[in-house]
Structures are given as C-alpha cells and as structure tokens.
Amino acid sequence: MHADTEIKFRDSAAKALLDPQLRANFRRAMDGLIFKRKAQFPNPRDLEDLRDLSTAIRSRSLLNLPALLEQFETQATKNGIQVHWAETCDQANELILGILRSKGAKTLVKGKSMVSEEMHLNAFLEEHGIEALESDLGEYIIQLDGETPSHIIMPAIHKNKNQIARQFSQKIKDAKYTEDVDELTAMARKVLRQKFLDADAGLSGVNFAVAETGTLCLVENEGNGRMSTHVPPIHIAVMGLEKVVATLEDVAPLYAILTRSATGQAVSTYFNLITAPRGAGEKDGPQEMHLVILDNGRSRIYADPQLQATLRCIRCGACMNHCPVYTRVGGHAYEAVYPGPIGKILTPQTEGVGVRHDLIHGSSLCGACGEVCPVKIPIPEILVRLRREATHEDVGSQVNGKGTGRTATEDWAWRLWALANKRPALYRVITWFATRFGNALPAGAPLIKDWTRTRTKPVPARRSLSERVRAKGVPHV
Amino acid sequence: MSDARTAILGRLRASGQTGPLPDLDTAVLERKQWPATERAALLRKGMEAVHTEFLEATPADWPAVVRACCDREGFKNLLFGPTSEAGSALAAAWAPGGTHLMPYDRPVEAFKDELFTGVDAGFTGTVGGIAETGGLLLMPGPAEPRLMSLVPPIHIALLRSSTIQDTFWSAVKHLGWGRALPPNALLISGPSKTADIEQTLAYGVHGPKRLIVVLVDDLY
Ligand code: SF4
C-alpha cells in the first residue's frame, strides 16, 4: 500500500496558479503556438492523411523495432559511428564519461537533447570535473539560472525578456542591461561561438535514426546543433531506443508533421543528416562519432500492446501547447523531465505508476492532446489505463509499479461502496441517512475536504431517486 | 556494454510484438506537385518569409552576380571550395582585386580561429531545392567542407531552378539519398534563427546571420 504522500503535482500546480506572471507568459506563448500550428494545416484532409501516414510509419517502426535497431547498428558501425547501449541512465552517463575521459576531454558543448535531461547528464559530468555547456539559446538561458526546461521544445518559455535581461547583465561578463531581443541574442552568440571553438567534444540528441543508411537526423533552427556536432573533434549523440525508422523516405512525412505541429513552421531552418564522421579527403567534421542508445524503461513500455503507443512520440510538444492544465500551471509544476500530457503518461511508466500517480490524476481527460498528436497517441485512454494500473495488480501486466498507488482510504471507500451496492437494505439505509443528514457534514470533514478544497460542497437531494419514483407509485424499485 | 545490448534486444524480442504492418498511404505526399516552372517562385516565397535574400542570375552571368554582390557588400574575403563545380567556375571568372577568394583547402584544425573570426562570407553550391516549403539541399564533402555554410556570418548559395523538387520526400527519392547517404547532407531554409526569448524571432543566433541565394534560371 502506498501512502498519500505523493501529491507533488497538486501542490506545485496550486502554487503555480498563484503566479500571474508565469500564467501570462505561458498563456501568451501557447496561444501563439496553437494559432501558428493551425495556420500550417489549412486543409483538414491533408492534416488527417498526414497524421494517418505518420502514425502508420511510427507503428511499423515499433513493430519491427528489434530488427531495425540491429540493422541501424550494423549500418552505422559500417559508416564509422561507434554504437553503445545503455539499460539505465547511470550506464549511459558512465559510457559518456568514459568516452570523454579516454580522450582527455574537459569541456562538452551540447545541442538540445531531452534524453540528456532524462539522464541528468550535466550534473553528472560536472561532478566528475567536466564542463557541460548548453548551447541552444533557451537551454543556455535556463542553465545560467540552474533551472530545468519547462517545455520540451522551448525550454525557457516560462521566462520573459525582462527576467532574461537581468540575468544576462548579472551572469555574462561585460554584458550591459538590455531588453532588446536582438542584442540579447547577439550576447549569447558571442559567448557560445567561443565555446564551440574551444570545446573538446560535442553532444546532441537525435530526432530520427534511419536504419537503412545508419543516419542520425537532427531538426533545429539555431545552428547550435550543427555547431555542436561538426566543430568539436568528437561528436557524441544520445537517443531513446524508439527513435529508429526504416528508411529516409519514412522520415520525410514525420519531419513535415513534426515542425508544423511543434512550432507551426512548414520547415525548420536546418535539417541535418549525419551519416558518418569526417571521411577520407574531408577537411572538417568530427573525427570520431559515438551514439548511445538508451532504454531506461522503454523496453518495458514496449512490452504492452496498448502502452507501446507511448513510444510513437516524436516529441513535438503539441500536446502540451494545447493542454488546458499545462497552459495554466506551466512545465515546472510537473516536477518531471517531460512535462504536459506526454510526460503524464511517460513519467509514471518509467518511474512507477505508484510513485507518480499524482501525474496520472492531474488531467481533466478533455482529450485535446490526443486530438492534436501527430502520431495519434491516445493519451487520455492511456491515462485511464494507468489509473487502473496504479491500483490493480493485473496478472500479465508489466507496468512499472503496478498496484503501488493504492491507498487504504480509497480501498475502504470502494469496499463500502461494493458492500452497499450488493445489499439493497443497507443501500436504502445509507441513502436515507445521506439525504436527511448528508448536508450536516462540514465541508472541512476528512475525505470531503479533498473535494471541497477547490470545489463547493455537493448538496444531497432531500429524497433519493428511488424514493421519489416509489412515491409516484412505481412498484419494485 | 554488449551485455546491455543483449538484454535490451532480448527484452524487445521477448515481448513478441508482431503483427501485420499497417499500410503506408503516401497519397498526401504525392498530391504535392507543381509544374517545374512554378517551383522556383514557390521556393522563393517560402524562403523569403524567413528572411532569405535572393539574387537572380542566368547560367552565364551568375559568377558576375556573386562578384557584384561581394563588391556591393564590401566583403574582404569569400570562402569557397576550389575543387567543387560551383567553386571552380567562380574562381575561373574571378577578376583580381576587391574581395579575396579564400580557398577552404586545408583541414579545419589549420585555420579554425581564422574561420571563426576572419571570414566575411562563405560560398557553396547546392544539389537541389524544395518548392513546397522552401529550402536548399546541400551535400558537404571534401570539395565543399561542412562548416562553409555554417560558420561565416553570411552564406551565399548557388541554386539552379532545374534542380528544385516538389517536396523533401520527392527530393530524397530523386537524389537517391534513401539508399546511400553521403557522410553529411543538409536542408537549409533560411538564416539561423531563434524564438527562445518571448517567442520573438531573432536571426543569426549561432549560424549565418544572412542567407543569400543566387537563383540561376536554367529552365529554358
Ligand atoms: S505525445 Fe504526440 S503531441 Fe505530444 S509530444 Fe509526443 S508526438 Fe507530440
């Protein structure tokens, strides 16, 4: 049995709701993103066809996953990429540390990678004396303040420019205070260019991995991904094991729907296809390339036919942009690496449905996420399924921590409910008391308190339905 | 960590997730077609919307157009690939004086600092373009190193109208990239940009601040 201690999300969400600046920052940003995405899909038929195709491609890739991973590994190795496998984040961190140490590398410049956030790689490397510097502008901004991303695509979305202006003037050497976005961007450019030039190694995530050619695909607008992967002598990429697809032709529609769903762009500034390190006759590019393939609970998710859909995700962030909960509480309230709807189904599966059952319940099940998801992940259905998993120990279920979200109170409540519903006499007695005296219970009474914290107390009717029907002369009720 | 490999693949296989593969209906991609003569205008529209600049040229006069641009902008130098098709044609037509044509002919380690601080612009060819969304396709390699289109503050790219494809999907098929990809291939749709501060667009965050496309009309 799990005690009622894990209510992180409820409390941090309540706190976030009291911050008008935070709410304004998110509301403005999400409205903009919703509008821009919509403008990219003027034709509903094109949108639906593209979603169907993308969903089919991701489903196919997953059905073939073990074979595709092997094919990818063979091809990438042939191209000169060293492929490593990690079951856990600890293993992945150790692998990367090992690579860096063997080369005497002291500085690592990073392109955006959510998997590296999942691994808490920066903190791990700092502990071991290696500087890990984020170079995506948003990531750089939050790293200066020691924060975590509040959105998977726009990590610094919770901050406004005054906050960033103040931060830059305090933390960047010789920087003056300015709220001009171009000037702020130029400051970051100057600092980071030097870092690209000096870094011993670069790290990136992976948007898609192509099995047939052994290629890593990277989507970005800034160019920091290209800098991190092409300027330093060593390039290390990290990816979740679900990222592989069969062919580059499969990538094309996924890329088309990714940028449109994410930021409402028809195309990103750069789409970088990296197949090999510096080859014969080439004058630049990394001399050495590594790829770390991370499991961290994914193979367990894979084992369940319904939950497997979670792994179709292409990390576009559209589900959070359209989520009424996310928009109001922001990304940090989730206290998880992946916030928003995708985080609500992913985090409990990797960390345990009992440990993070606060997340599974923090949803109104309005369905917006499932409706916009480019790969049609049925997020609301999965949430409902995980709610069951949290309190049941179904045979055959492989869900991490199944049954550990049960609480004694809830258990008793359901037992009483079952009892009352099995015994008509008892049921009648209970409803008789509830209708006559239910209203006398104070709003602050235990159990009722949880409901009335944010809602008015329900007032029971003076007569139960069956009493009223009987009074009308209908027999046998 | 081959143990991890065995364990992971073992777990994936053990779960026995097989079944009929869903069909792929690519009609939505095939619908996106335009006559060759309309593709350049479409590409231009898409790329201009994200601040790409265009210069018009003919198959004969494009080196002069590049030169005039350099003179106008007052570039002290222009980085180019001396052995690439576009690069060697440019060099052959380059009159002495003015902007210095700077060959990228050594390993980057030999002039990394200069590349980062002493180059005004880089010139590359392209292997195609994307009409639907706008975008250039580049294939960096020994003749045109990877950093030429990234590190200099201005990137000038030569694009021939006849190489513009309908979509990225059709370009991948046309160029045969699906079967064998070069070590690095790239799509570029504009100058480097970010919206990480309050969703406000700012150009030139890490890569080139300007992208100038020399569009050669070679369709007639
Ligand atoms: S779950 Fe769907 S909408 Fe959310 S990030 Fe993943 S692909 Fe995008």
Coordinates of C-alpha atoms and ligand atoms in Angstrom, one line a residue, chain A residues 152 312-320 342 369 372-377 379, ligand 1:
Chain A
I152 CA 10.4 20.2 -24.5
R312 CA 5.4 6.6 -31.1
C313 CA 6.0 10.1 -29.8
I314 CA 8.1 12.3 -31.9
R315 CA 8.5 15.0 -29.1
C316 CA 6.7 17.8 -30.9
G317 CA 5.2 19.3 -27.8
A318 CA 1.8 20.0 -29.4
C319 CA 0.1 18.1 -26.6
M320 CA 1.4 20.5 -24.0
I342 CA 3.2 13.2 -22.8
C369 CA -3.8 16.2 -26.5
V372 CA -3.6 17.2 -31.9
C373 CA -1.0 14.5 -31.5
P374 CA 0.6 14.0 -35.0
V375 CA 1.1 10.3 -34.3
K376 CA -2.3 9.8 -32.7
I377 CA -1.2 8.6 -29.3
I379 CA -3.1 9.9 -24.3
Ligands
SF4_1 S1 2.6 12.8 -27.5 FE1 2.1 13.4 -29.6 S2 1.6 15.6 -29.4 FE2 2.8 15.0 -27.5 S3 4.9 15.4 -27.9 FE3 4.6 13.3 -28.5 S4 4.1 13.3 -30.7 FE4 3.8 15.4 -29.9

